XYZ file of C-alpha atoms in Angstrom:
557
model
C 92.080 123.678 51.295
C 92.580 123.732 55.071
C 89.568 121.448 55.603
C 90.840 119.019 52.968
C 94.280 119.004 54.565
C 92.793 118.298 57.985
C 90.758 115.380 56.604
C 93.827 113.979 54.840
C 95.916 114.230 58.033
C 93.175 112.503 60.059
C 92.895 109.652 57.555
C 96.680 109.302 57.442
C 96.850 109.209 61.225
C 94.202 106.469 61.370
C 96.089 104.494 58.720
C 99.324 104.781 60.695
C 97.558 103.645 63.846
C 96.187 100.589 62.046
C 99.402 99.653 60.243
C 102.338 101.623 61.683
C 104.601 100.831 64.631
C 103.197 101.357 68.121
C 104.667 102.439 71.427
C 102.339 101.299 74.177
C 101.937 103.661 77.101
C 100.641 103.220 80.647
C 100.088 106.109 83.052
C 99.899 104.912 86.644
C 99.659 108.364 88.238
C 95.913 107.836 88.813
C 96.304 104.213 89.882
C 94.355 101.234 88.523
C 90.888 99.819 89.010
C 90.563 96.147 89.929
C 87.426 95.168 88.023
C 84.727 96.617 85.792
C 82.469 99.334 87.270
C 79.685 97.826 89.366
C 77.382 100.857 89.248
C 77.022 104.260 87.513
C 78.966 106.109 90.218
C 81.859 103.653 90.033
C 81.893 104.119 86.248
C 82.258 107.899 86.651
C 84.904 107.652 89.393
C 87.009 105.209 87.380
C 86.746 106.953 84.004
C 90.409 107.986 83.925
C 91.795 104.864 85.531
C 92.866 101.905 83.395
C 91.500 98.522 84.416
C 94.051 95.967 85.575
C 92.564 93.173 83.445
C 92.754 95.362 80.305
C 96.406 96.204 80.993
C 97.318 92.555 81.534
C 95.467 91.309 78.445
C 96.898 94.160 76.356
C 100.479 93.341 77.318
C 99.806 89.660 76.702
C 98.557 90.365 73.167
C 101.340 92.850 72.487
C 104.043 90.233 73.078
C 103.036 88.581 69.803
C 102.212 91.780 67.868
C 105.044 92.785 65.528
C 103.646 96.321 65.311
C 104.301 96.933 69.018
C 107.898 98.033 69.438
C 108.104 99.329 73.000
C 106.346 99.961 76.284
C 106.764 103.103 78.365
C 105.169 103.447 81.794
C 104.930 106.572 83.912
C 105.059 105.543 87.549
C 103.478 108.055 89.898
C 103.105 108.514 93.614
C 99.578 107.066 93.749
C 99.939 103.924 95.897
C 99.348 100.512 94.356
C 98.799 97.354 96.385
C 101.639 94.854 96.582
C 99.778 92.159 94.671
C 98.892 94.645 91.924
C 102.559 95.626 91.660
C 103.504 91.948 91.365
C 100.876 91.522 88.604
C 102.337 94.428 86.659
C 105.943 93.309 87.168
C 105.090 89.832 85.887
C 103.385 91.247 82.813
C 106.283 93.602 82.067
C 108.908 90.874 82.495
C 107.029 88.608 80.071
C 106.601 91.483 77.590
C 110.310 92.298 77.914
C 111.223 88.650 77.226
C 109.680 89.027 73.752
C 112.586 91.310 72.847
C 110.710 94.608 72.958
C 111.989 97.751 74.685
C 110.584 98.537 78.138
C 111.122 101.895 79.857
C 109.947 103.114 83.262
C 109.830 106.860 83.861
C 109.154 108.682 87.116
C 109.347 112.306 88.119
C 110.276 110.973 91.544
C 110.088 107.670 93.406
C 108.825 109.384 96.530
C 109.364 113.127 96.988
C 110.833 113.429 100.478
C 109.004 110.236 101.296
C 109.062 106.490 100.859
C 109.136 105.139 97.328
C 110.179 101.512 97.761
C 107.048 99.983 96.213
C 106.956 102.115 93.023
C 110.710 101.680 92.610
C 110.327 97.907 92.980
C 107.832 98.020 90.102
C 110.266 100.036 87.975
C 113.026 97.434 88.322
C 111.093 95.063 86.063
C 111.894 97.365 83.105
C 114.971 97.311 80.884
C 115.590 101.012 81.481
C 114.667 103.151 84.490
C 114.584 106.906 83.872
C 114.241 109.563 86.554
C 113.667 113.307 86.328
C 116.892 115.094 87.387
C 115.115 116.797 90.287
C 113.589 113.551 91.538
C 114.582 111.114 94.264
C 114.612 107.364 94.848
C 112.944 106.790 98.217
C 114.291 103.255 98.602
C 113.894 103.134 102.381
C 112.478 99.677 103.052
C 109.084 98.543 104.310
C 107.265 99.613 107.474
C 103.860 98.958 109.032
C 102.612 101.245 111.769
C 99.764 100.516 114.185
C 97.965 103.161 116.234
C 96.411 102.180 119.550
C 93.412 104.150 120.799
C 92.847 102.517 124.186
C 94.404 105.389 126.166
C 92.379 108.056 124.383
C 89.176 106.008 124.632
C 89.751 105.443 128.356
C 90.054 109.211 128.891
C 86.760 109.624 127.051
C 85.129 106.940 129.176
C 84.779 104.423 126.324
C 85.644 100.790 126.977
C 85.691 97.782 124.677
C 84.556 94.269 125.470
C 85.813 92.046 122.647
C 86.493 88.320 122.318
C 88.776 86.932 119.619
C 89.841 83.591 118.160
C 92.794 83.453 118.533
C 95.877 85.372 119.654
C 96.813 86.530 116.122
C 93.341 87.950 115.382
C 94.487 91.468 116.192
C 92.003 93.709 114.354
C 90.378 94.793 117.623
C 93.711 95.478 119.343
C 93.523 99.064 118.122
C 90.739 99.610 120.651
C 91.593 97.113 123.399
C 95.393 97.436 123.742
C 97.848 100.269 124.271
C 100.751 98.467 122.556
C 101.463 95.417 120.419
C 101.028 92.025 122.002
C 103.817 89.535 121.300
C 101.737 87.585 118.716
C 100.782 90.884 117.057
C 104.432 91.953 116.792
C 105.493 88.495 115.613
C 102.900 88.444 112.837
C 103.645 91.960 111.584
C 107.402 91.383 111.762
C 107.131 88.278 109.592
C 104.970 90.108 107.039
C 107.582 92.871 106.790
C 110.386 90.317 106.549
C 108.606 88.335 103.809
C 107.833 91.441 101.740
C 111.404 92.715 102.117
C 112.787 89.357 100.959
C 110.625 89.581 97.823
C 111.598 93.204 97.155
C 115.324 92.624 97.644
C 115.297 89.602 95.311
C 113.288 91.438 92.636
C 115.406 94.599 92.737
C 118.616 92.565 92.672
C 117.432 90.600 89.639
C 116.103 93.634 87.777
C 119.141 95.843 88.391
C 121.715 93.023 88.219
C 122.897 93.651 91.769
C 123.855 91.308 94.561
C 120.964 90.834 97.043
C 123.302 91.775 99.888
C 124.126 95.002 98.070
C 120.416 95.768 97.733
C 119.940 95.347 101.502
C 122.840 97.745 102.022
C 121.306 100.285 99.628
C 117.957 100.054 101.415
C 119.668 100.991 104.677
C 121.390 103.953 102.951
C 118.289 105.360 101.241
C 116.664 107.664 100.278
C 118.816 108.810 97.355
C 119.025 111.963 95.281
C 118.883 111.482 91.522
C 122.658 111.685 91.104
C 123.231 109.270 94.000
C 120.714 106.828 92.539
C 122.409 106.833 89.137
C 125.830 106.386 90.720
C 124.532 103.423 92.770
C 123.104 101.761 89.657
C 119.489 102.198 90.749
C 118.517 104.197 87.643
C 119.924 104.303 84.124
C 119.249 107.851 83.012
C 118.337 111.261 84.417
C 116.015 112.956 81.934
C 112.751 114.860 81.613
C 109.605 113.342 80.170
C 110.008 114.875 76.700
C 113.567 113.534 76.433
C 112.562 110.033 77.512
C 109.550 109.854 75.193
C 111.477 111.240 72.220
C 114.197 108.651 72.749
C 111.688 105.784 72.889
C 109.821 106.970 69.794
C 113.083 107.289 67.843
C 113.985 103.724 68.795
C 110.549 102.502 67.637
C 110.712 104.183 64.230
C 109.863 107.540 62.635
C 106.160 106.775 62.219
C 105.662 105.266 65.681
C 102.428 106.226 67.419
C 101.743 106.348 71.167
C 98.747 104.324 72.353
C 97.548 103.569 75.871
C 97.735 99.873 76.727
C 94.081 99.739 77.813
C 92.976 101.334 74.496
C 95.123 98.846 72.595
C 93.578 95.943 74.506
C 90.026 97.107 73.818
C 90.751 97.725 70.127
C 92.327 94.275 69.808
C 89.304 92.723 71.523
C 86.934 94.464 69.089
C 88.948 93.246 66.088
C 88.830 89.729 67.452
C 85.185 89.568 68.407
C 84.345 85.988 69.151
C 80.959 84.470 68.551
C 78.677 85.247 71.516
C 77.987 81.538 71.876
C 81.667 80.540 71.848
C 83.060 78.542 74.743
C 84.647 80.896 77.260
C 85.995 81.530 80.748
C 83.778 83.453 83.184
C 85.470 86.102 85.318
C 83.645 87.075 88.529
C 84.996 89.961 90.612
C 84.487 89.980 94.394
C 85.835 93.271 95.752
C 85.505 95.082 99.072
C 84.118 94.360 102.530
C 81.805 91.327 102.499
C 78.190 91.874 103.531
C 74.808 90.293 103.043
C 72.610 91.609 100.245
C 73.760 93.200 97.039
C 77.103 94.770 96.221
C 77.160 98.519 96.092
C 78.869 101.760 96.862
C 77.932 104.858 98.788
C 77.418 107.980 96.647
C 78.848 110.076 99.517
C 82.264 108.466 99.618
C 81.973 105.013 101.140
C 84.035 102.232 99.640
C 82.561 99.442 97.564
C 81.367 96.202 99.105
C 81.033 92.574 98.029
C 77.385 91.635 98.478
C 76.709 87.926 98.950
C 73.529 88.084 96.838
C 75.381 89.737 93.956
C 78.331 87.346 93.926
C 76.125 84.286 94.428
C 73.906 85.282 91.495
C 76.967 85.858 89.293
C 78.378 82.426 90.162
C 74.993 80.795 89.509
C 74.736 82.519 86.126
C 78.214 81.316 85.144
C 77.525 77.827 86.472
C 74.350 77.451 84.415
C 75.762 78.876 81.188
C 76.660 75.915 78.986
C 79.154 78.048 77.067
C 81.147 78.802 80.236
C 83.665 75.994 80.667
C 85.509 77.309 83.744
C 85.246 80.165 86.249
C 87.902 82.496 87.633
C 86.831 84.193 90.875
C 88.957 87.293 91.501
C 88.921 88.101 95.229
C 90.187 91.364 96.735
C 88.627 91.647 100.193
C 89.657 92.101 103.854
C 86.628 90.096 105.008
C 83.410 91.086 106.716
C 80.234 89.207 107.580
C 80.665 85.526 108.473
C 77.165 84.667 107.244
C 77.706 86.459 103.915
C 81.099 84.770 103.482
C 79.531 81.380 104.117
C 76.830 82.119 101.527
C 79.463 82.825 98.855
C 81.527 79.802 99.947
C 78.500 77.594 99.327
C 78.100 78.903 95.769
C 81.813 78.403 95.130
C 81.600 74.753 96.203
C 78.465 74.185 94.100
C 80.120 75.736 91.046
C 83.240 73.664 91.539
C 81.158 70.487 91.303
C 80.034 71.477 87.804
C 83.103 73.097 86.251
C 86.656 74.134 87.244
C 86.819 77.155 89.544
C 90.090 79.014 90.085
C 90.513 81.805 92.647
C 92.875 84.663 91.838
C 93.711 86.702 94.953
C 94.323 90.434 94.674
C 96.060 92.680 97.202
C 94.054 91.283 100.136
C 92.062 88.075 100.527
C 92.004 87.709 104.297
C 89.512 86.476 106.902
C 86.208 86.418 104.985
C 88.257 87.002 101.830
C 89.981 83.677 102.483
C 86.695 82.034 103.513
C 85.099 82.703 100.111
C 88.276 81.497 98.349
C 89.116 78.253 100.126
C 86.549 76.084 98.321
C 88.147 76.609 94.890
C 89.928 73.917 92.882
C 93.061 76.054 92.844
C 94.016 79.235 94.718
C 96.517 81.536 92.990
C 98.032 84.432 94.957
C 100.872 86.883 94.552
C 103.830 86.784 96.985
C 102.679 90.122 98.400
C 98.999 89.218 98.781
C 97.814 89.450 102.394
C 95.716 86.398 103.149
C 94.814 83.915 105.877
C 93.531 85.678 109.016
C 91.492 82.547 109.691
C 89.740 83.599 112.864
C 86.989 85.754 114.295
C 86.417 88.538 116.787
C 83.301 90.134 118.159
C 82.129 92.427 120.924
C 81.019 95.986 121.485
C 82.063 99.374 122.822
C 80.806 100.213 126.302
C 79.827 103.887 126.572
C 78.330 103.969 130.088
C 81.200 105.933 131.667
C 81.286 108.457 128.832
C 77.510 108.939 128.997
C 77.762 109.536 132.712
C 80.530 112.101 132.221
C 78.397 114.169 129.875
C 75.255 113.872 131.977
C 73.311 111.284 130.000
C 71.442 108.647 131.959
C 70.298 105.481 130.211
C 67.505 103.159 131.389
C 66.143 100.085 129.669
C 62.904 98.143 129.885
C 63.062 94.672 128.351
C 61.619 91.190 128.279
C 64.196 88.410 127.976
C 67.366 88.117 130.017
C 69.612 88.985 127.040
C 67.330 91.350 125.124
C 69.652 94.304 125.674
C 72.979 92.482 125.550
C 74.216 94.347 122.453
C 73.428 97.805 123.834
C 76.620 99.891 124.143
C 75.318 101.614 127.262
C 76.223 98.665 129.513
C 78.736 95.803 129.585
C 78.107 92.100 129.085
C 76.930 90.079 132.059
C 78.773 86.762 132.731
C 75.881 84.891 131.130
C 76.019 87.138 128.069
C 79.773 86.658 127.783
C 79.115 82.924 127.738
C 76.836 83.396 124.713
C 79.421 85.610 122.967
C 82.130 83.003 123.510
C 79.863 80.223 122.269
C 79.256 82.262 119.091
C 82.993 82.871 118.592
C 83.818 79.189 119.163
C 81.168 78.046 116.688
C 82.392 80.366 113.936
C 86.048 79.531 114.500
C 85.392 75.786 114.564
C 83.366 76.015 111.366
C 86.009 78.151 109.635
C 88.901 75.877 110.595
C 86.908 72.752 109.744
C 86.142 74.046 106.264
C 89.789 75.061 105.772
C 90.887 71.533 106.694
C 88.308 69.991 104.353
C 88.947 72.365 101.441
C 92.735 72.359 101.669
C 93.116 68.655 102.483
C 94.760 69.370 105.855
C 94.349 67.786 109.252
C 92.312 69.874 111.651
C 95.381 70.281 113.849
C 97.438 71.649 110.939
C 94.590 73.938 109.859
C 94.367 75.336 113.422
C 98.131 75.847 113.477
C 97.902 77.934 110.277
C 94.794 79.745 111.499
C 94.584 81.363 114.964
C 93.764 84.647 113.212
C 97.218 85.060 111.691
C 97.726 87.082 108.509
C 100.192 85.601 106.010
C 101.809 86.946 102.881
C 101.024 84.977 99.739
C 104.576 83.619 99.739
C 104.239 82.239 103.278
C 100.659 81.033 102.659
C 101.951 79.080 99.666
C 104.681 77.505 101.777
C 102.085 76.557 104.410
C 99.560 75.040 102.008
C 96.873 77.729 102.198
C 97.618 78.751 98.592
C 98.350 76.448 95.648
C 100.311 78.608 93.233
C 102.069 81.979 93.152
C 100.966 84.153 90.257
C 98.412 86.641 89.053
C 95.155 86.970 87.167
C 96.688 85.994 83.813
C 98.096 82.843 85.417
C 94.686 81.979 86.859
C 93.017 82.503 83.474
C 95.636 80.338 81.759
C 95.083 77.602 84.340
C 91.304 77.815 83.854
C 91.691 77.478 80.069
C 93.954 74.469 80.572
C 91.571 72.761 83.003
C 88.651 73.417 80.653
C 90.696 72.169 77.680
C 90.224 75.424 75.806
C 92.693 77.172 73.511
C 95.192 79.668 74.920
C 93.205 82.542 73.418
C 89.729 81.388 74.483
C 87.649 84.471 75.372
C 87.141 85.745 78.908
C 83.783 87.243 79.791
C 82.927 89.139 82.946
C 79.840 87.745 84.688
C 77.037 88.460 84.886
C 76.720 89.304 81.161
C 73.591 91.311 80.380
C 72.296 93.464 77.599
C 71.026 97.000 78.359
C 67.362 95.903 78.381
C 68.064 93.246 81.026
C 69.822 95.876 83.136
C 66.857 98.240 82.940
C 63.956 95.880 83.512
C 65.196 94.341 86.754
C 65.229 90.656 87.751
C 62.228 88.372 87.479
C 63.446 86.404 90.514
C 66.508 85.781 92.672
C 67.521 83.156 90.100
C 67.599 85.749 87.296
C 71.132 86.761 86.312
C 70.220 90.461 86.576
C 69.875 89.858 90.320
C 73.677 90.032 90.313
C 73.684 93.751 89.509
C 75.223 95.980 92.150
C 73.423 99.066 93.385
C 74.066 102.478 94.782
C 73.735 102.237 98.533
C 73.401 105.238 100.790
C 75.643 104.500 103.754
C 74.643 106.995 106.399
C 78.216 107.322 107.680
C 79.517 108.018 104.155
C 83.342 107.852 103.992
C 83.436 106.873 107.678
C 81.282 103.748 107.151
C 84.083 101.278 107.784
C 85.374 103.141 110.865
C 81.866 103.395 112.286
C 81.407 99.647 111.852
C 84.698 98.953 113.656
C 83.615 101.259 116.475
C 80.338 99.402 116.775
C 78.230 102.441 115.857
C 74.721 101.921 114.423
C 74.592 101.523 110.635
C 71.814 104.120 110.360
C 74.392 106.826 110.989
C 74.808 109.837 113.245
C 71.638 111.633 112.152
C 69.063 109.175 113.513
């Protein structure tokens, strides 16, 4: 009898899930992943994290689904990028406009710490609920820069770095002991732009005057009672109370279902023909380098390999069933040569079919380089982009080596054979070659910006000079075409390709398991776009070691 009862209950539960009312749920305590896993390790590491594209497509479908009655999101302390937060806010606001209930719940918006960004996300919801013991860390926005020059000088380490131009401040950490005026100006404007966006969004979401929001920011952080009294939250309640209330509002048979699960189930039910016309979605994430994309199994971050992205764009370009391409870029830059390789493939693809770039949290320096050749660039107000410039140089360790009793001698043929050795500084002749290299890259970058964005070279240089812009300011300056997110870019691609509003989106490259196992026949084969595990000898310190100019082979050579 017990077994029969269990079977009956399971069948009834499945029936309710197929036909009964749904309350969609999203747990952001573990954060989100930007794109699909690029390798087996990434798949394991992201197992418990919902994918941003799944969340966005799920909420888009749910707006028209009469079974979906409400959305409840648990907002945690795990940091989300500003552009990602804008993406989620947009999706929630559109879902809310369909007349369905939206509730944000947090145990705390910052526990004795800043919580402005997660609270800003929560203000997109109809109701904001906070655990009675929680806080609202609405304290504003700050960016802090550490300068290592003093410590490096004590160690006997110097830096010889050239930059183009005054706003290209990435190397200032090692070459300065305080902010230069251009550095301070750039960072101050970023903070000001982000604060303007936050204040406007919070004011709109909580029905407050923008001036009042600025006043509240200066008064924060707030205890739970203070936050409710100030109108920042609607209800102080524990998770069980909030969830019970939402489920009662949705109906007695309402079932909870994660948004990402709902999106995948809906996609399975609506399987389109594999040969149907579609939009290709190519993800370019991480530091840009030559070769294939990959990730270190000992903790290094992922990277955007020029070979991988180029092969994916070629595969999408040559697929007759792909009518437009969306290139999702989330990258702080990297190799100039690798960026130029991807830029070339973007321009070639654009000649054949529409190509729309959707910028994530960061699309700066090389991240902007690979984006600028698109038909349309879409960015969020909080995206960090621009940084059109270049820097290059090396650490000089001669004084430190002398301090610890290490003598270095070199035998070479060629006047500049040893110019990149960190054991000695550049000669005047070598500096001339470094500056020629920097000038060439900067001139090429600015020239391509002017050509791609239909600007005069003078205007392109004015917007460049290494300066980082928010998406809002980049849009005002003409570096970005539209403000919006991935869903907006996909909608624009469908429109340009003259496809229906529900035309399928397929991540490229698309391969069956056999193609993944057998390996590519050539560099033109679409399986050449597969990422790989890459053993970075510096592991989690790979990026820092690169900035310090340390050899890529790692400390154990």
